[in-house]
Every structure is written in C-alpha cells, then in structure tokens.
Coordinates of C-alpha atoms in Angstrom, one line a residue:
A232 CA -14.7 -34.2 -17.3
V233 CA -14.5 -30.4 -17.8
F234 CA -18.3 -30.1 -17.8
A235 CA -18.6 -32.2 -14.6
F236 CA -15.9 -30.1 -12.9
G237 CA -17.8 -26.9 -13.9
L238 CA -21.0 -28.3 -12.5
L239 CA -19.2 -29.2 -9.3
I240 CA -17.8 -25.8 -8.9
A241 CA -21.1 -24.1 -9.7
S242 CA -22.9 -26.3 -7.1
I243 CA -20.4 -25.6 -4.4
F244 CA -20.5 -21.9 -5.2
S245 CA -24.3 -21.9 -5.0
A246 CA -24.4 -23.9 -1.8
T247 CA -22.3 -21.3 0.0
I248 CA -23.4 -18.1 -1.6
L249 CA -27.2 -18.5 -1.3
P250 CA -27.2 -19.2 2.4
V251 CA -24.8 -16.3 3.1
A252 CA -27.0 -13.9 1.0
S253 CA -30.2 -15.2 2.6
A254 CA -28.8 -14.7 6.1
F255 CA -27.4 -11.3 5.2
Y256 CA -30.7 -10.0 3.9
V257 CA -32.8 -11.4 6.8
C258 CA -30.4 -9.9 9.4
Q259 CA -30.4 -6.6 7.5
A260 CA -34.2 -6.6 7.5
F261 CA -34.4 -7.0 11.3
G262 CA -31.5 -4.6 12.1
F263 CA -28.9 -7.2 13.1
E264 CA -25.3 -7.0 12.3
A265 CA -24.4 -9.1 9.3
G266 CA -21.5 -10.0 7.1
I267 CA -18.7 -12.4 6.8
D268 CA -16.3 -9.6 7.7
K269 CA -17.8 -9.6 11.2
T270 CA -16.8 -12.0 14.0
V271 CA -19.3 -14.4 15.6
K272 CA -19.4 -12.1 18.6
E273 CA -20.2 -9.1 16.5
A274 CA -22.9 -10.8 14.4
P275 CA -24.2 -13.9 16.3
Q276 CA -27.7 -13.8 14.6
F277 CA -26.0 -13.8 11.1
Y278 CA -23.8 -16.8 11.8
A279 CA -26.6 -18.7 13.6
L280 CA -28.9 -18.2 10.6
Y281 CA -26.2 -19.0 8.1
S282 CA -25.3 -22.2 10.0
S283 CA -29.0 -23.2 10.4
I284 CA -29.6 -22.8 6.7
L285 CA -26.6 -24.9 5.8
L286 CA -27.5 -27.6 8.4
I287 CA -31.2 -27.8 7.3
S288 CA -30.2 -27.9 3.6
A289 CA -27.6 -30.7 4.3
C290 CA -30.2 -32.7 6.3
I291 CA -32.7 -32.5 3.5
V292 CA -30.2 -33.5 0.8
L293 CA -28.9 -36.4 2.9
L294 CA -32.4 -37.8 3.5
P295 CA -32.6 -41.3 2.0
N296 CA -34.8 -41.4 -1.1
A297 CA -35.5 -37.7 -0.8
P298 CA -37.3 -36.4 -4.0
L299 CA -34.6 -33.8 -4.7
I300 CA -35.9 -33.0 -8.2
R301 CA -39.4 -32.4 -6.8
I302 CA -38.0 -30.3 -4.0
T303 CA -36.0 -28.2 -6.5
L304 CA -39.1 -27.8 -8.7
W305 CA -41.3 -26.7 -5.9
S306 CA -38.7 -24.3 -4.5
Q307 CA -38.6 -22.6 -8.0
I308 CA -42.4 -22.6 -8.2
L309 CA -42.5 -20.8 -4.8
N310 CA -39.9 -18.4 -6.0
G311 CA -41.9 -17.6 -9.1
L312 CA -45.1 -17.1 -7.1
L313 CA -43.4 -14.7 -4.7
L314 CA -41.7 -12.7 -7.5
P315 CA -44.7 -10.4 -8.2
V316 CA -45.0 -9.6 -4.5
V317 CA -41.4 -8.6 -4.3
L318 CA -41.7 -6.5 -7.4
L319 CA -44.8 -4.8 -6.0
F320 CA -42.9 -3.7 -2.9
M321 CA -39.9 -2.6 -4.9
I322 CA -42.1 -0.4 -7.2
V323 CA -43.8 1.1 -4.2
L324 CA -40.4 1.9 -2.6
I325 CA -38.9 3.2 -5.8
N326 CA -41.8 5.7 -6.1
N327 CA -41.5 7.0 -2.5
E328 CA -40.0 10.4 -2.8
E329 CA -39.1 10.4 0.9
I330 CA -36.8 7.5 0.4
M331 CA -35.6 8.0 -3.2
G332 CA -35.6 11.8 -3.4
S333 CA -35.1 12.9 -7.0
Y334 CA -34.4 9.3 -8.1
T335 CA -38.0 8.1 -8.2
N336 CA -39.4 6.3 -11.2
K337 CA -40.5 8.2 -14.3
K338 CA -43.8 7.4 -15.9
F339 CA -42.3 5.0 -18.5
N340 CA -40.5 3.1 -15.9
N341 CA -43.7 2.7 -13.8
L342 CA -45.5 1.5 -16.9
V343 CA -42.9 -1.1 -17.5
G344 CA -42.8 -2.1 -13.8
W345 CA -46.5 -2.4 -13.3
T346 CA -47.0 -4.2 -16.6
T347 CA -44.3 -6.7 -15.5
V348 CA -46.1 -7.1 -12.1
L349 CA -49.4 -7.7 -13.8
V350 CA -48.0 -10.2 -16.3
L351 CA -46.1 -12.1 -13.7
G352 CA -49.0 -12.0 -11.3
S353 CA -51.3 -13.4 -14.0
L354 CA -48.9 -16.1 -14.9
S355 CA -48.5 -17.0 -11.3
L356 CA -52.3 -17.3 -10.9
L357 CA -52.4 -19.4 -14.0
L358 CA -49.7 -21.7 -12.6
V359 CA -51.6 -22.1 -9.3
F360 CA -54.8 -22.9 -11.3
L361 CA -53.0 -25.5 -13.5
L362 CA -51.4 -27.1 -10.5
L363 CA -54.7 -27.5 -8.7
L364 CA -56.3 -29.2 -11.6

C-alpha cells in the first residue's frame, strides 16, 4: 500500500510539474511572461500553453485502448534522440565568451562535453538503425 501511494504521488507530481516546466521554457524562449506567480492577465500565453498540454495529455490517456506503454516508450526514444542536439547547443553557448564571460568551458570540460555528444549521437544513430531493421 505504501509503494502504491508513493507511485500515485510521483505520478501526480510529474503530471503537474512537467507541463508547467515545458510551458515555462517555451514562453521564456519566445519572450513571453511566464510563471505560476503571474496572473492569467499577466501571462496569458503561459497559462494557455500549460492548459493545452494538460488537456492534450488527458485526452491521450483517456483514449480507449490507447497503447500507453508504447506512447511512453516512443516519447523516451524521442527524448534520447534529441538529447545530443540539446547538448550540442549547450556546449556552443557555454563556450561563447560574449554570453559567459570568464565562465566559459576549460579544455577538459570541452573534451568531456564533446565526447558525451559524440557517444550519445552515435548511440542515437545506432538506435535509429536498429529500429528501422
């Protein structure tokens, strides 16, 4: 019973935090006001996006006979495939002196970062290849 309660709390927590975080980052990227400390009038795009994500997710979960395990698996595969791209942009930004000033990466950090990008990129390509077989 305790384990089931823990799973319930974790799923409720994830179901609310992930849409909020996604809406926050998208709004920040496009220069819109964002945050749960703002009112709907102050951040309409944030609340519209947050509500849309929740509504779409609820509709998918409530579909009769929806292959939820397959949906979860494919969302994680997509996440893994996009990770090297995100890391690539992060490394480029971290090495930009105009943005980071004296806090740019050192050579060792770049070696670790680029090695990680290459390994994850190679594994992602291998995954795509194996999925297409």
